[in-house]
Each structure stands twice: as C-alpha cells, then as structure tokens.
Amino acid sequence: MSFAATLLRGALMGATLAAASAAALPAAAAAPAGDAEAGRKAMSGLWAGFNDQPRQAGGDSVINNRRFPPDLEAIMKPWVRAGYDKYKRAAETVVDKEPPTPDNHCMPFAMPGENAAHGFGIQFLFTPKVTGLLIQLDSEWRLIHMDQQHPADLKPSFLGHSVGHWEGDTLVVDSVGFDERSQFSDGVLHSPKLHIVERFRVNAEGILEETITYEDPDAYTKPYVKTRKFKRLEEPFQEYLNAQNNQLYGCPTADKGASYQPFR
Amino acid sequence: MIAKPELFAAVLAAASVCAAAGTAFAASAKPDLTGAWWATSVADRLQPQGGGAIPFTAAGKAAYDKRQAEQKADPTVDRTVHLCLPQGVVRAWMSAYPFQVLQTTAPDQVTVMFEENRGLRPIRFRDKHFDPELWDPSYMGDSIARWDGDVLVVDTTNFNDDTTLDPTGLPHSDKLHVTERIRLLNGGRQLEVVATIEDPEIYSRPWSVRFTYDRRDDVQVKSDWVCGEQHRDVSSVRRASAGR
C-alpha cells in the first residue's frame, strides 16, 4: 500500500468518522456567529485532517484498515452489502496484493471519500463566483460554483458537481452527479442518486469542522452524517502526486482508459 | 513529489504563507485574472514569437531528434499523453481544453487549474523561490509572481524531468527557467500569455511563445480528468498548423 493511501485510510477509517446517522439533512445553523466574510477569513490557509478519537480496535490488517464504521454498514441496502462482502472476501483471500480499488488503479481519490487524508492539506480559494478547494493528496482540486443550481444534464464524475452558498459564516456545499466507481471507502458503493451536503465552519477552538450528510435512498436506508476535523497547517501547498507511481494494477492510459470496476 | 519529511518541516516553518490577514477576495487595483479561459486554436509544436527557428544548442538539437525518434517508435514514451501526467510549463498552455484561474489574496496567489490531465499550478506572490535543496522538483515547477503595471510576471524554476515543452517532444534540462508575462486584453475578454524559455543546455538563447484565450463565463471547468475516458467536445478548437 502506498504511503499516501495508508494515510488516507488511517484518516478514513479512524473514528474521525465519529458518525451519527440522521433522519434528515441538517438544518441551517440556528444562529450563525458571523457572516460570509468572517467565514472566508477564518477558513483561509492550509488545513490537515486529524483524528481526535482513538483508532478502532483490530490493528492494521488489511481488512481492519478498510472497515467502515458499523453504523454505515448497518444502513447498507442489500446490493451495497453484497458488493462490500465481495470486496472483504477478496481482501481476506488475496495475499500478494491488494484487491482492486479506485486508488490502486490511479483513479481520482474522489468524492465521497476524498480530502480526509491525514496530514495532507486542503486549502480554500475564495472568489465571488467560484470557490476552489485544493486537495494536496494527488494535487486534486474541486470547483464549487457559488449561488448557482446544478446543471440539468450532468455527466457523472469522480468529484461530482458542487454548488455552494454561505449561511452566516458556514460554507454549505451541495454535490451531486457522482461516478458510480467512486467510493466512500474501499469496496463501499453508492448509487447515481448520491447527494452530499457539506457544511464547513471554523469553530471557537480554531478547528475547521466539516459536517457531511450523505443521502442515497437507492443504496442506504437513511442519510448518513459524519464530521471531519482539520487543524491549521503553517505551510505552503505543495505538488504531491501519488497515483502515477502506482505499480500494482497500472494506471489508466490514453489508449485503453481505466480497467477498474468495483465489486458488485 | 513531496519534500523529504525531515526537511519539510524546516522549509515550511521558513515559508511565510497563508492565513494572512485581510479579505479573502482579490481586492486590489490590479487586474483580476479570475475566470474560465479557453483557447480558440491550438498547435502541437511551439513556434517562436515573431517567427524563425527554435534556437537549439547542438546538444539540444540532438536531444530533440532522439526524443522525436523515440516517440515515433513508441508513442507511450510521451507519458504526458499516455498516462495523463501534468503537462508542465509551457505545454499546459497548449491544451485544447479550458482552464480555470482563481486569483486570491489569502492565499496571495493566482492559481491555474487545467482541465486536461488535472493540472494544478499555484503561482505565489513571493519575492523568492523555495529552496531547491528542500523543495523537490515538480511537474509545474515553483512559480513566483509580481505585478509589472497591469502585467503579471511569473518566474518559474525547479521542474522535474518528466515533461517536454510541447507534444512534439521539445526537451528541457533541469536548468529550465520560464518567465511568463500574463495580461488581460480587449477589456478583459481575452487573456494573453507570453512565455520566455531559457535553458542554456538546450537552447542557445531565450525565446518566447505567445498564447491567447477567450474568457468563457459559460464554461465550468471539470476537475476529475480520467485518462482514456470521454472528455468534453473540443471540436470547436481549431488545430493550427503553426503557432498562435
């Protein structure tokens, strides 16, 4: 497993995902502490995800590193469960290499699993019409179109299509249109209906909190909510490309495209 | 590529970046380059501005001939195309696909996001480069910028050896130094980039290339290019036989 992928999994699998399922999308913050300008100012700079919860028991075996919190497993619909079980069986039986995943095929880290990479930075670039979100791992980036609607004819993509607005000093990002090969975590699928709402805000302790609500009625029996936390990093954003170095399954090429398909 | 961990902390501590006070929107008297930009024509080979031949050194010509022969024998030699790696400077400017520019004051930089191959290029308003002893070479190099009137002057060094300057295989060495003068034209409806290439091992003197792009408020740049999959229709972009 690559260094970066290990870090990513550490962050993804850790109890940073101190998750709570919710019955509905979170309501707007009751009393926003500031305005959009205050929010932009507070969020400027580079941030790195961290865990403030103990690691899950089970050590570092392949399968335990990939275990998603039980509360997500508990709400999987049967076809998601079946794919995940196939993935887990492969992870338990393949000894000489990892089972196929998007990231060991050099695919984008993508949504819904992206940007939790432990120790790697994310950075907002605020402009009036477009907010950029740089993701240091693999030098990925998202564009969040402010105060707009999603286009009607979206082609599915690994990072989806994102629109945003401010509620007080909270940046609210709404994303749809995800490629079905992108995953919550290795082997954890979603349907084309996946809808993600992220609420970014810097709390009183100076920690960037991202509360994420995943809605996917074709794949999960109810919405799933988790919070990621980020600490400020006093360093510049730096080009970091992991994917191109992956020798496990090879990378997509211009002539052949990508060979990856998820377990179903 | 990331810097060696033990050195990383040092360079990062030394780098004064981010979290600066002040508004996060670009709010200065300088031009705002923010927008989606798209070439109306592209060429596969760089052409010196004003015409004439590319001023190779003898070693540079030999390197170019060798590279062209290799690419002809095996197109996968061009990893930029074959693996969709970041295109580097100057080649990224030759893309037939659009790119997004975001100009911000916190961080104080101009960031260029190229749709093709997911290229990402932060251009920082700094007066000196990161220490190349601590900062690994990269596809897009280390870009610093200043304003010269209404022209953004970008100085870039510290490139890795995994790029060529154009799709025909124009080579560069680790001495490559690119200076770009970037400005708005026609009331902000167009963007002009004039890039001057210096590399004494490959080229006998500095030489320049020029690119122009149209502002495209109707276009949303895509950020998740996957190699070999279907991408946006670029049939409207003219394939020029000569430079632009």
Short mmCIF file of C-alpha atoms in Angstrom, two decimals:
data_model
loop_
_atom_site.label_atom_id
_atom_site.label_comp_id
_atom_site.label_asym_id
_atom_site.label_seq_id
_atom_site.Cartn_x
_atom_site.Cartn_y
_atom_site.Cartn_z
CA MET A 1 0.00 0.00 0.00
CA SER A 2 1.31 3.40 -0.83
CA PHE A 3 2.28 5.82 1.89
CA ALA A 4 -0.39 8.26 0.88
CA ALA A 5 -3.05 5.60 0.60
CA THR A 6 -2.12 4.37 4.05
CA LEU A 7 -2.51 7.85 5.42
CA LEU A 8 -5.78 8.27 3.66
CA ARG A 9 -7.08 5.08 5.09
CA GLY A 10 -5.86 5.99 8.53
CA ALA A 11 -7.93 9.09 8.39
CA LEU A 12 -10.88 7.49 6.72
CA MET A 13 -11.05 4.52 8.98
CA GLY A 14 -10.33 6.29 12.19
CA ALA A 15 -13.01 7.46 14.42
CA THR A 16 -12.70 10.92 12.96
CA LEU A 17 -15.71 9.50 11.30
CA ALA A 18 -17.38 9.69 14.66
CA ALA A 19 -20.52 9.33 12.78
CA ALA A 20 -24.11 9.72 13.58
CA SER A 21 -26.87 8.82 11.26
CA ALA A 22 -29.53 11.40 10.88
CA ALA A 23 -33.09 11.29 9.76
CA ALA A 24 -32.79 14.29 7.51
CA LEU A 25 -30.34 16.79 6.16
CA PRO A 26 -29.04 19.04 8.91
CA ALA A 27 -30.93 22.24 9.34
CA ALA A 28 -29.19 25.54 8.87
CA ALA A 29 -27.20 26.72 11.84
CA ALA A 30 -29.62 28.31 14.20
CA ALA A 31 -27.59 31.40 14.97
CA PRO A 32 -24.67 31.96 12.62
CA ALA A 33 -21.81 33.51 14.54
CA GLY A 34 -20.61 35.64 11.70
CA ASP A 35 -21.03 36.46 8.08
CA ALA A 36 -19.55 35.06 4.89
CA GLU A 37 -16.60 37.42 5.03
CA ALA A 38 -15.80 36.23 8.54
CA GLY A 39 -16.14 32.66 7.33
CA ARG A 40 -13.80 33.19 4.40
CA LYS A 41 -11.25 34.86 6.61
CA ALA A 42 -11.39 32.10 9.20
CA MET A 43 -11.06 29.35 6.58
CA SER A 44 -8.13 30.82 4.69
CA GLY A 45 -4.89 28.90 4.86
CA LEU A 46 -3.98 25.25 4.68
CA TRP A 47 -5.75 22.62 6.79
CA ALA A 48 -4.97 18.99 7.56
CA GLY A 49 -7.40 16.34 8.68
CA PHE A 50 -6.80 14.72 12.05
CA ASN A 51 -8.32 12.16 14.35
CA ASP A 52 -9.42 13.15 17.80
CA GLN A 53 -10.81 9.73 18.55
CA PRO A 54 -8.94 6.52 19.39
CA ARG A 55 -8.32 4.19 16.48
CA GLN A 56 -10.72 1.37 16.08
CA ALA A 57 -9.66 -1.90 17.61
CA GLY A 58 -8.36 -4.52 15.26
CA GLY A 59 -4.88 -3.37 14.35
CA ASP A 60 -3.57 -2.78 10.92
CA SER A 61 -4.64 -5.81 8.97
CA VAL A 62 -5.87 -5.06 5.51
CA ILE A 63 -9.47 -5.71 6.30
CA ASN A 64 -9.48 -3.76 9.54
CA ASN A 65 -7.89 -0.80 7.86
CA ARG A 66 -10.75 -0.82 5.44
CA ARG A 67 -13.58 -1.32 7.84
CA PHE A 68 -16.04 1.50 7.70
CA PRO A 69 -17.87 2.36 10.91
CA PRO A 70 -20.56 -0.15 11.72
CA ASP A 71 -23.28 2.45 11.55
CA LEU A 72 -22.70 2.82 7.82
CA GLU A 73 -22.66 -0.94 7.35
CA ALA A 74 -25.90 -1.11 9.27
CA ILE A 75 -27.77 1.03 6.78
CA MET A 76 -26.46 -0.54 3.56
CA LYS A 77 -29.12 -1.84 1.21
CA PRO A 78 -28.61 -5.46 0.12
CA TRP A 79 -26.81 -4.73 -3.16
CA VAL A 80 -24.32 -2.43 -1.40
CA ARG A 81 -23.84 -5.02 1.31
CA ALA A 82 -23.25 -7.73 -1.30
CA GLY A 83 -20.59 -5.70 -3.06
CA TYR A 84 -18.91 -4.86 0.20
CA ASP A 85 -18.91 -8.51 1.28
CA LYS A 86 -17.32 -9.49 -2.04
CA TYR A 87 -14.69 -6.86 -1.52
CA LYS A 88 -13.98 -8.05 2.02
CA ARG A 89 -13.68 -11.66 0.90
CA ALA A 90 -11.18 -10.59 -1.73
CA ALA A 91 -9.25 -8.60 0.86
CA GLU A 92 -9.08 -11.66 3.10
CA THR A 93 -8.04 -14.10 0.41
CA VAL A 94 -5.70 -12.13 -1.80
CA VAL A 95 -2.35 -12.37 -0.11
CA ASP A 96 0.12 -10.99 -2.59
CA LYS A 97 -1.61 -7.78 -3.46
CA GLU A 98 -4.48 -5.52 -2.55
CA PRO A 99 -7.91 -6.12 -4.05
CA PRO A 100 -8.73 -3.66 -6.82
CA THR A 101 -9.75 -0.20 -5.67
CA PRO A 102 -10.00 3.12 -7.48
CA ASP A 103 -6.88 4.48 -5.85
CA ASN A 104 -4.67 1.50 -6.60
CA HIS A 105 -5.74 1.99 -10.23
CA CYS A 106 -4.63 5.64 -10.13
CA MET A 107 -8.20 6.89 -10.28
CA PRO A 108 -9.00 10.17 -8.55
CA PHE A 109 -9.42 9.87 -4.79
CA ALA A 110 -12.75 11.47 -5.49
CA MET A 111 -15.90 12.08 -3.51
CA PRO A 112 -17.30 10.79 -1.25
CA GLY A 113 -14.01 9.56 0.20
CA GLU A 114 -11.68 12.43 -0.64
CA ASN A 115 -9.85 15.00 1.38
CA ALA A 116 -9.63 13.29 4.75
CA ALA A 117 -6.02 12.38 4.14
CA HIS A 118 -4.22 12.51 7.42
CA GLY A 119 -1.56 15.18 7.45
CA PHE A 120 -2.11 16.31 3.91
CA GLY A 121 -3.51 19.73 3.29
CA ILE A 122 -6.68 21.20 1.91
CA GLN A 123 -6.97 24.86 1.04
CA PHE A 124 -9.87 27.09 0.02
CA LEU A 125 -9.57 29.67 -2.72
CA PHE A 126 -12.45 32.11 -2.38
CA THR A 127 -13.60 34.21 -5.31
CA PRO A 128 -17.09 35.67 -5.72
CA LYS A 129 -18.40 33.15 -8.25
CA VAL A 130 -16.21 30.11 -7.73
CA THR A 131 -14.67 28.66 -4.59
CA GLY A 132 -11.71 26.41 -5.24
CA LEU A 133 -10.77 23.63 -2.86
CA LEU A 134 -7.25 22.35 -3.32
CA ILE A 135 -6.53 18.85 -2.06
CA GLN A 136 -2.84 18.22 -1.59
CA LEU A 137 -3.06 14.46 -1.90
CA ASP A 138 -2.63 13.79 -5.61
CA SER A 139 -2.89 17.53 -6.26
CA GLU A 140 -6.63 17.27 -6.77
CA TRP A 141 -8.99 20.24 -6.75
CA ARG A 142 -12.68 20.93 -6.65
CA LEU A 143 -14.58 23.89 -8.01
CA ILE A 144 -17.64 24.99 -6.04
CA HIS A 145 -19.96 27.20 -8.05
CA MET A 146 -21.42 29.80 -5.70
CA ASP A 147 -25.10 30.69 -5.58
CA GLN A 148 -25.98 28.56 -8.58
CA GLN A 149 -28.03 25.50 -9.40
CA HIS A 150 -26.69 22.18 -10.63
CA PRO A 151 -26.94 21.82 -14.41
CA ALA A 152 -29.73 19.56 -15.60
CA ASP A 153 -27.57 17.38 -17.84
CA LEU A 154 -24.72 16.34 -15.60
CA LYS A 155 -22.25 13.74 -16.75
CA PRO A 156 -21.23 11.65 -13.73
CA SER A 157 -17.75 12.45 -12.46
CA PHE A 158 -15.45 11.38 -9.67
CA LEU A 159 -15.77 14.62 -7.73
CA GLY A 160 -19.35 15.33 -8.71
CA HIS A 161 -20.76 18.78 -9.37
CA SER A 162 -20.72 21.20 -6.46
CA VAL A 163 -22.67 24.38 -5.77
CA GLY A 164 -22.23 26.45 -2.64
CA HIS A 165 -23.62 29.27 -0.57
CA TRP A 166 -22.99 30.87 2.77
CA GLU A 167 -25.25 30.58 5.80
CA GLY A 168 -23.68 33.06 8.18
CA ASP A 169 -20.04 32.04 8.43
CA THR A 170 -20.76 28.47 7.34
CA LEU A 171 -19.93 27.41 3.79
CA VAL A 172 -22.59 24.99 2.59
CA VAL A 173 -21.66 22.82 -0.40
CA ASP A 174 -24.17 20.66 -2.24
CA SER A 175 -22.84 18.00 -4.60
CA VAL A 176 -24.45 15.52 -6.99
CA GLY A 177 -23.54 13.65 -10.16
CA PHE A 178 -21.01 11.12 -8.90
CA ASP A 179 -19.39 8.41 -10.97
CA GLU A 180 -20.54 5.05 -9.62
CA ARG A 181 -16.97 3.84 -9.39
CA SER A 182 -16.11 6.41 -6.73
CA GLN A 183 -16.43 5.07 -3.21
CA PHE A 184 -16.92 6.02 0.43
CA SER A 185 -14.03 3.74 1.19
CA ASP A 186 -12.63 0.66 -0.48
CA GLY A 187 -15.49 -1.57 -1.50
CA VAL A 188 -18.23 0.74 -0.22
CA LEU A 189 -20.51 1.64 -3.11
CA HIS A 190 -23.15 4.24 -3.82
CA SER A 191 -25.84 4.77 -6.46
CA PRO A 192 -26.21 7.57 -9.03
CA LYS A 193 -28.58 9.25 -6.57
CA LEU A 194 -25.86 10.02 -4.05
CA HIS A 195 -26.29 13.56 -2.77
CA ILE A 196 -23.73 15.10 -0.44
CA VAL A 197 -24.11 18.24 1.65
CA GLU A 198 -21.02 19.57 3.39
CA ARG A 199 -21.07 22.32 5.99
CA PHE A 200 -17.67 23.90 6.64
CA ARG A 201 -17.11 26.16 9.62
CA VAL A 202 -14.20 27.11 11.87
CA ASN A 203 -15.22 26.59 15.48
CA ALA A 204 -14.29 28.63 18.55
CA GLU A 205 -11.17 26.49 19.07
CA GLY A 206 -9.88 27.30 15.60
CA ILE A 207 -10.67 23.83 14.25
CA LEU A 208 -12.22 23.53 10.80
CA GLU A 209 -15.22 21.24 11.04
CA GLU A 210 -16.80 19.64 8.02
CA THR A 211 -20.15 18.05 8.72
CA ILE A 212 -21.10 15.84 5.82
CA THR A 213 -24.52 14.40 5.11
CA TYR A 214 -24.78 11.61 2.59
CA GLU A 215 -28.20 10.86 1.15
CA ASP A 216 -28.61 7.93 -1.21
CA PRO A 217 -32.02 6.30 -0.98
CA ASP A 218 -31.12 3.61 -3.51
CA ALA A 219 -28.07 2.49 -1.56
CA TYR A 220 -28.67 3.31 2.12
CA THR A 221 -31.77 3.05 4.25
CA LYS A 222 -31.29 6.53 5.71
CA PRO A 223 -28.96 9.51 5.45
CA TYR A 224 -25.53 9.19 6.98
CA VAL A 225 -23.80 12.05 8.77
CA LYS A 226 -20.22 12.41 9.88
CA THR A 227 -17.90 15.18 10.95
CA ARG A 228 -14.32 15.59 9.89
CA LYS A 229 -11.95 17.92 11.68
CA PHE A 230 -8.98 19.82 10.32
CA LYS A 231 -6.13 21.65 12.02
CA ARG A 232 -4.35 24.61 10.55
CA LEU A 233 -1.07 23.82 8.81
CA GLU A 234 1.50 26.59 8.64
CA GLU A 235 3.00 25.53 5.35
CA PRO A 236 2.55 26.06 1.63
CA PHE A 237 0.51 23.83 -0.60
CA GLN A 238 2.88 21.54 -2.49
CA GLU A 239 2.51 19.38 -5.57
CA TYR A 240 2.14 15.79 -4.48
CA LEU A 241 1.33 13.07 -6.95
CA ASN A 242 0.93 9.57 -5.66
CA ALA A 243 -1.27 7.97 -8.24
CA GLN A 244 1.16 7.97 -11.11
CA ASN A 245 3.60 5.89 -9.10
CA ASN A 246 1.22 3.01 -8.53
CA GLN A 247 2.57 -0.18 -10.00
CA LEU A 248 0.02 -2.57 -8.54
CA TYR A 249 -2.56 -2.66 -11.28
CA GLY A 250 -1.27 0.02 -13.58
CA CYS A 251 -2.80 3.38 -14.30
CA PRO A 252 -5.43 4.37 -16.86
CA THR A 253 -3.85 5.15 -20.20
CA ALA A 254 -4.90 7.32 -23.07
CA ASP A 255 -5.40 4.36 -25.40
CA LYS A 256 -7.05 1.90 -23.01
CA GLY A 257 -8.72 4.02 -20.36
CA ALA A 258 -9.28 2.62 -16.89
CA SER A 259 -9.67 -1.08 -16.19
CA TYR A 260 -11.13 -0.68 -12.71
CA GLN A 261 -14.61 -1.91 -11.88
CA PRO A 262 -15.92 -2.23 -8.33
CA PHE A 263 -17.04 -5.49 -6.73
CA ARG A 264 -20.77 -5.89 -7.19
CA MET B 1 6.55 14.96 -5.16
CA ILE B 2 6.80 15.89 -1.57
CA ALA B 3 9.93 17.08 0.12
CA LYS B 4 11.90 14.83 2.39
CA PRO B 5 10.00 14.71 5.68
CA GLU B 6 12.84 15.86 7.89
CA LEU B 7 13.40 18.86 5.68
CA PHE B 8 9.76 19.53 5.07
CA ALA B 9 9.13 20.97 8.50
CA ALA B 10 12.06 23.31 8.15
CA VAL B 11 11.06 24.70 4.81
CA LEU B 12 7.51 25.03 5.91
CA ALA B 13 8.43 26.89 9.02
CA ALA B 14 10.54 29.20 6.94
CA ALA B 15 7.87 29.82 4.37
CA SER B 16 5.67 32.70 5.20
CA VAL B 17 2.40 31.69 3.69
CA CYS B 18 -1.31 31.55 4.10
CA ALA B 19 -3.59 32.66 6.85
CA ALA B 20 -2.75 36.24 6.04
CA ALA B 21 -4.99 38.91 7.43
CA GLY B 22 -7.31 40.73 5.12
CA THR B 23 -10.14 39.91 2.85
CA ALA B 24 -10.10 36.57 1.10
CA PHE B 25 -11.35 38.03 -2.16
CA ALA B 26 -8.92 39.64 -4.53
CA ALA B 27 -9.46 43.30 -3.77
CA SER B 28 -6.74 45.37 -5.28
CA ALA B 29 -6.36 47.81 -8.09
CA LYS B 30 -4.63 45.13 -10.10
CA PRO B 31 -6.39 43.21 -12.86
CA ASP B 32 -8.35 40.18 -11.72
CA LEU B 33 -7.44 37.21 -13.90
CA THR B 34 -10.11 35.02 -12.29
CA GLY B 35 -12.26 33.19 -14.79
CA ALA B 36 -12.64 30.22 -17.11
CA TRP B 37 -10.40 30.57 -20.16
CA TRP B 38 -10.31 28.56 -23.36
CA ALA B 39 -8.11 28.65 -26.42
CA THR B 40 -9.80 29.07 -29.79
CA SER B 41 -6.93 27.39 -31.62
CA VAL B 42 -4.03 25.19 -30.61
CA ALA B 43 -0.89 23.83 -32.23
CA ASP B 44 1.17 20.77 -31.44
CA ARG B 45 4.51 22.47 -31.85
CA LEU B 46 5.74 25.59 -30.15
CA GLN B 47 6.58 28.36 -32.60
CA PRO B 48 8.85 31.22 -31.59
CA GLN B 49 7.02 34.51 -31.31
CA GLY B 50 7.80 36.59 -34.37
CA GLY B 51 8.80 33.57 -36.44
CA GLY B 52 12.14 31.95 -37.08
CA ALA B 53 13.65 28.70 -35.95
CA ILE B 54 13.89 27.40 -32.43
CA PRO B 55 17.43 28.28 -31.29
CA PHE B 56 18.75 24.87 -30.32
CA THR B 57 22.22 24.24 -29.00
CA ALA B 58 23.93 21.28 -30.62
CA ALA B 59 23.12 19.17 -27.58
CA GLY B 60 19.56 20.45 -27.63
CA LYS B 61 19.05 19.53 -31.27
CA ALA B 62 20.46 16.06 -30.66
CA ALA B 63 18.17 15.60 -27.67
CA TYR B 64 15.15 16.71 -29.70
CA ASP B 65 15.96 14.41 -32.61
CA LYS B 66 16.41 11.49 -30.24
CA ARG B 67 13.15 12.21 -28.46
CA GLN B 68 11.22 12.53 -31.69
CA ALA B 69 12.57 9.20 -32.92
CA GLU B 70 11.63 7.56 -29.63
CA GLN B 71 8.11 8.98 -29.72
CA LYS B 72 7.68 7.85 -33.31
CA ALA B 73 8.78 4.33 -32.46
CA ASP B 74 6.72 4.16 -29.29
CA PRO B 75 4.06 6.78 -28.59
CA THR B 76 3.87 5.71 -24.94
CA VAL B 77 7.22 7.41 -24.44
CA ASP B 78 5.19 10.59 -24.16
CA ARG B 79 4.00 9.91 -20.64
CA THR B 80 2.16 13.22 -20.57
CA VAL B 81 -0.27 11.78 -23.09
CA HIS B 82 -0.02 8.09 -22.28
CA LEU B 83 -0.53 8.42 -18.51
CA CYS B 84 -2.18 11.86 -18.48
CA LEU B 85 0.50 13.32 -16.25
CA PRO B 86 0.53 17.06 -15.52
CA GLN B 87 1.69 18.77 -18.67
CA GLY B 88 4.15 21.15 -17.13
CA VAL B 89 5.08 24.62 -18.24
CA VAL B 90 4.80 25.64 -21.17
CA ARG B 91 2.92 22.64 -22.52
CA ALA B 92 -0.15 23.09 -20.31
CA TRP B 93 -0.84 26.39 -22.08
CA MET B 94 -1.15 24.44 -25.35
CA SER B 95 -4.18 22.46 -24.21
CA ALA B 96 -7.34 22.34 -26.32
CA TYR B 97 -9.31 22.15 -23.06
CA PRO B 98 -10.30 25.08 -20.84
CA PHE B 99 -8.68 26.09 -17.58
CA GLN B 100 -9.81 27.98 -14.50
CA VAL B 101 -7.89 30.83 -12.91
CA LEU B 102 -8.63 31.86 -9.33
CA GLN B 103 -6.90 35.00 -8.07
CA THR B 104 -6.97 35.40 -4.30
CA THR B 105 -5.34 37.49 -1.60
CA ALA B 106 -5.49 34.82 1.11
CA PRO B 107 -3.56 32.94 -0.09
CA ASP B 108 -1.90 35.69 -2.06
CA GLN B 109 -1.63 33.83 -5.32
CA VAL B 110 -3.00 33.14 -8.76
CA THR B 111 -3.98 29.50 -9.12
CA VAL B 112 -4.36 27.91 -12.52
CA MET B 113 -6.36 24.69 -12.79
CA PHE B 114 -6.05 22.94 -16.12
CA GLU B 115 -8.89 20.61 -17.06
CA GLU B 116 -6.67 18.40 -19.21
CA ASN B 117 -4.80 15.92 -17.03
CA ARG B 118 -5.99 17.66 -13.85
CA GLY B 119 -3.14 20.14 -13.87
CA LEU B 120 -2.76 22.37 -10.83
CA ARG B 121 -0.42 25.34 -10.73
CA PRO B 122 -0.21 27.73 -7.77
CA ILE B 123 1.58 30.96 -8.68
CA ARG B 124 2.53 32.73 -5.48
CA PHE B 125 3.19 36.40 -4.90
CA ARG B 126 6.58 35.83 -3.33
CA ASP B 127 9.88 37.50 -3.97
CA LYS B 128 11.96 34.36 -3.96
CA HIS B 129 11.69 30.70 -4.80
CA PHE B 130 11.53 27.93 -2.27
CA ASP B 131 14.96 26.50 -1.57
CA PRO B 132 15.51 23.83 -4.24
CA GLU B 133 17.62 21.90 -1.74
CA LEU B 134 14.49 21.41 0.32
CA TRP B 135 11.74 21.58 -2.27
CA ASP B 136 11.52 18.71 -4.71
CA PRO B 137 11.32 19.38 -8.45
CA SER B 138 7.77 19.15 -9.75
CA TYR B 139 5.78 19.00 -12.97
CA MET B 140 4.62 22.59 -12.74
CA GLY B 141 7.76 23.91 -11.06
CA ASP B 142 7.89 26.59 -8.40
CA SER B 143 6.18 29.76 -9.64
CA ILE B 144 6.53 33.17 -8.04
CA ALA B 145 4.93 36.34 -9.33
CA ARG B 146 4.89 40.11 -9.16
CA TRP B 147 2.96 42.81 -10.95
CA ASP B 148 4.62 44.98 -13.57
CA GLY B 149 1.86 47.52 -14.07
CA ASP B 150 -1.07 45.50 -15.35
CA VAL B 151 1.11 42.56 -16.35
CA LEU B 152 1.55 39.57 -14.09
CA VAL B 153 5.18 38.49 -14.34
CA VAL B 154 5.69 34.86 -13.37
CA ASP B 155 9.08 33.29 -12.76
CA THR B 156 9.24 29.50 -12.63
CA THR B 157 12.10 27.09 -11.91
CA ASN B 158 12.69 23.66 -10.33
CA PHE B 159 10.95 21.43 -12.83
CA ASN B 160 11.16 17.66 -12.81
CA ASP B 161 12.36 15.69 -15.85
CA ASP B 162 9.01 14.08 -16.70
CA THR B 163 7.75 16.73 -19.11
CA THR B 164 8.54 18.12 -22.51
CA LEU B 165 7.82 21.66 -23.57
CA ASP B 166 5.38 20.60 -26.27
CA PRO B 167 3.76 17.44 -27.67
CA THR B 168 6.45 17.03 -30.34
CA GLY B 169 8.96 16.41 -27.57
CA LEU B 170 10.83 19.70 -27.27
CA PRO B 171 13.23 18.90 -24.46
CA HIS B 172 14.36 20.79 -21.40
CA SER B 173 17.02 20.26 -18.77
CA ASP B 174 16.96 20.93 -15.05
CA LYS B 175 18.20 24.43 -15.93
CA LEU B 176 14.84 25.34 -17.45
CA HIS B 177 13.68 28.78 -16.39
CA VAL B 178 10.40 30.14 -17.72
CA THR B 179 9.30 33.75 -17.41
CA GLU B 180 5.71 34.49 -18.32
CA ARG B 181 4.05 37.85 -18.84
CA ILE B 182 0.30 37.43 -18.42
CA ARG B 183 -2.26 40.16 -19.01
CA LEU B 184 -5.86 40.82 -19.93
CA LEU B 185 -6.70 42.03 -23.43
CA ASN B 186 -9.79 43.60 -25.01
CA GLY B 187 -11.36 44.82 -21.81
CA GLY B 188 -10.81 41.51 -20.06
CA ARG B 189 -12.40 39.35 -22.71
CA GLN B 190 -9.09 37.71 -23.54
CA LEU B 191 -6.04 36.51 -21.66
CA GLU B 192 -2.57 36.70 -23.16
CA VAL B 193 0.41 34.65 -22.01
CA VAL B 194 3.87 35.32 -23.40
CA ALA B 195 6.31 32.74 -22.10
CA THR B 196 10.06 33.13 -22.44
CA ILE B 197 12.04 29.91 -22.30
CA GLU B 198 15.61 29.90 -21.04
CA ASP B 199 17.61 26.70 -20.85
CA PRO B 200 21.27 27.12 -21.80
CA GLU B 201 21.85 23.39 -22.15
CA ILE B 202 19.14 23.02 -24.80
CA TYR B 203 18.59 26.48 -26.31
CA SER B 204 21.29 28.93 -27.38
CA ARG B 205 19.29 31.98 -26.29
CA PRO B 206 15.99 32.78 -24.62
CA TRP B 207 13.00 32.53 -26.92
CA SER B 208 9.33 33.32 -26.48
CA VAL B 209 5.96 31.87 -27.37
CA ARG B 210 2.57 33.55 -27.19
CA PHE B 211 -0.87 32.20 -26.36
CA THR B 212 -4.27 33.83 -26.14
CA TYR B 213 -7.52 32.59 -24.62
CA ASP B 214 -11.11 33.73 -24.59
CA ARG B 215 -12.98 34.36 -21.36
CA ARG B 216 -15.73 31.75 -21.14
CA ASP B 217 -18.24 32.58 -18.44
CA ASP B 218 -20.46 29.89 -19.94
CA VAL B 219 -17.98 27.10 -19.24
CA GLN B 220 -17.46 25.21 -16.00
CA VAL B 221 -14.01 23.64 -15.90
CA LYS B 222 -14.04 19.99 -14.86
CA SER B 223 -11.68 18.74 -12.21
CA ASP B 224 -11.57 14.98 -12.49
CA TRP B 225 -9.99 14.01 -15.77
CA VAL B 226 -9.58 10.24 -16.05
CA CYS B 227 -7.12 9.12 -18.68
CA GLY B 228 -8.60 7.49 -21.76
CA GLU B 229 -12.23 8.29 -20.93
CA GLN B 230 -14.52 10.55 -22.87
CA HIS B 231 -13.90 14.22 -22.26
CA ARG B 232 -15.61 17.37 -23.41
CA ASP B 233 -16.05 18.09 -27.11
CA VAL B 234 -13.20 20.28 -28.31
CA SER B 235 -14.03 20.11 -31.99
CA SER B 236 -14.64 23.86 -31.97
CA VAL B 237 -10.99 24.48 -31.13
CA ARG B 238 -9.05 24.97 -34.32
CA ARG B 239 -5.93 22.87 -34.81
CA ALA B 240 -3.44 25.33 -36.21
CA SER B 241 -0.52 24.17 -38.24
CA ALA B 242 1.64 26.98 -36.98
CA GLY B 243 1.98 28.92 -33.75
CA ARG B 244 -0.63 31.25 -32.49
#
